[in-house]
């Protein structure tokens, strides 16, 4: 008998949002009157598959994040994030010692449907050690050199644009982070250990709010469906 399943969602929310260019750090910027971080946490709770949530917030906004927490059946903690996203995730992992499975889910993917979160967890508990959502790439992608000269055109059919939540066996993610290697996403660290990473179909609504255009899209979508955050899968 293994230990009972304990699924912890780590929510990186400590970025500054430089590309968005708002006054507040991005996770605290409202969409339809509600901060992105709150929407993301609401989505995780609505999925019904998360036992504990750990938010990694900017140092100066920890109290603000605590004040935004929902009172409900899922305990939520807030810890300080770090300079890079990987530093923030590492801080979250340290605050989740009991996790058997970990989801890492960007606050900036505020409109992620709870059904996608539930699908990632279903694959995880079915025994896949690393599960990430991904969508087919619609633009042609080119590799370029330092002078912006094209060096190759990978076959688009074999490419996926990866979203969050990314789900992992907790021990695997801890081992990956213990390597202290650079990577742009958590699955990238796991890949370096040689572990299989399974891609499942993503959801267009799990897009990351990065620029003003993304923010306008998110605000329009919420205005069209203001109850999105409480819809259950
Ligand atoms: N993040 C974090 N800690 C960091 C950097 C990013 O927790 N040191 C979080 C962000 O808050 C966001 C998610 O990681 O929810 C994805 O990062 P990104 O979209 O790059 O957000 P920002 O870093 O805030 O934006 P930018 O890169 O434009 O400054
Ligand atoms: Mg960033």
Short mmCIF file of N, CA and C and ligand atoms in Angstrom, two decimals, residues 15-19 26 84-85 208, ligand 2:
data_model
loop_
_atom_site.label_atom_id
_atom_site.label_comp_id
_atom_site.label_asym_id
_atom_site.label_seq_id
_atom_site.Cartn_x
_atom_site.Cartn_y
_atom_site.Cartn_z
N UNK A 15 5.36 36.66 -10.85
CA UNK A 15 5.98 37.42 -11.94
C UNK A 15 5.55 38.88 -11.90
N UNK A 16 6.28 39.70 -12.62
CA UNK A 16 5.99 41.14 -12.63
C UNK A 16 5.03 41.54 -13.75
N UNK A 17 4.93 40.70 -14.76
CA UNK A 17 4.03 41.05 -15.87
C UNK A 17 4.58 42.18 -16.72
N UNK A 18 5.86 42.12 -17.03
CA UNK A 18 6.51 43.19 -17.80
C UNK A 18 5.87 43.35 -19.18
N UNK A 19 5.59 42.23 -19.84
CA UNK A 19 5.03 42.31 -21.19
C UNK A 19 3.59 42.82 -21.18
N UNK A 26 1.18 40.97 -12.72
CA UNK A 26 0.12 40.44 -13.60
C UNK A 26 -0.97 39.65 -12.89
N UNK A 84 13.11 34.03 -10.71
CA UNK A 84 12.68 33.32 -11.93
C UNK A 84 11.51 32.41 -11.58
N UNK A 85 10.76 32.04 -12.62
CA UNK A 85 9.62 31.15 -12.38
C UNK A 85 10.07 29.85 -11.72
N UNK A 208 -2.37 31.66 -22.06
CA UNK A 208 -1.70 32.48 -21.05
C UNK A 208 -1.89 33.95 -21.39
MG1 LIG B 2 7.91 35.84 -17.20
#
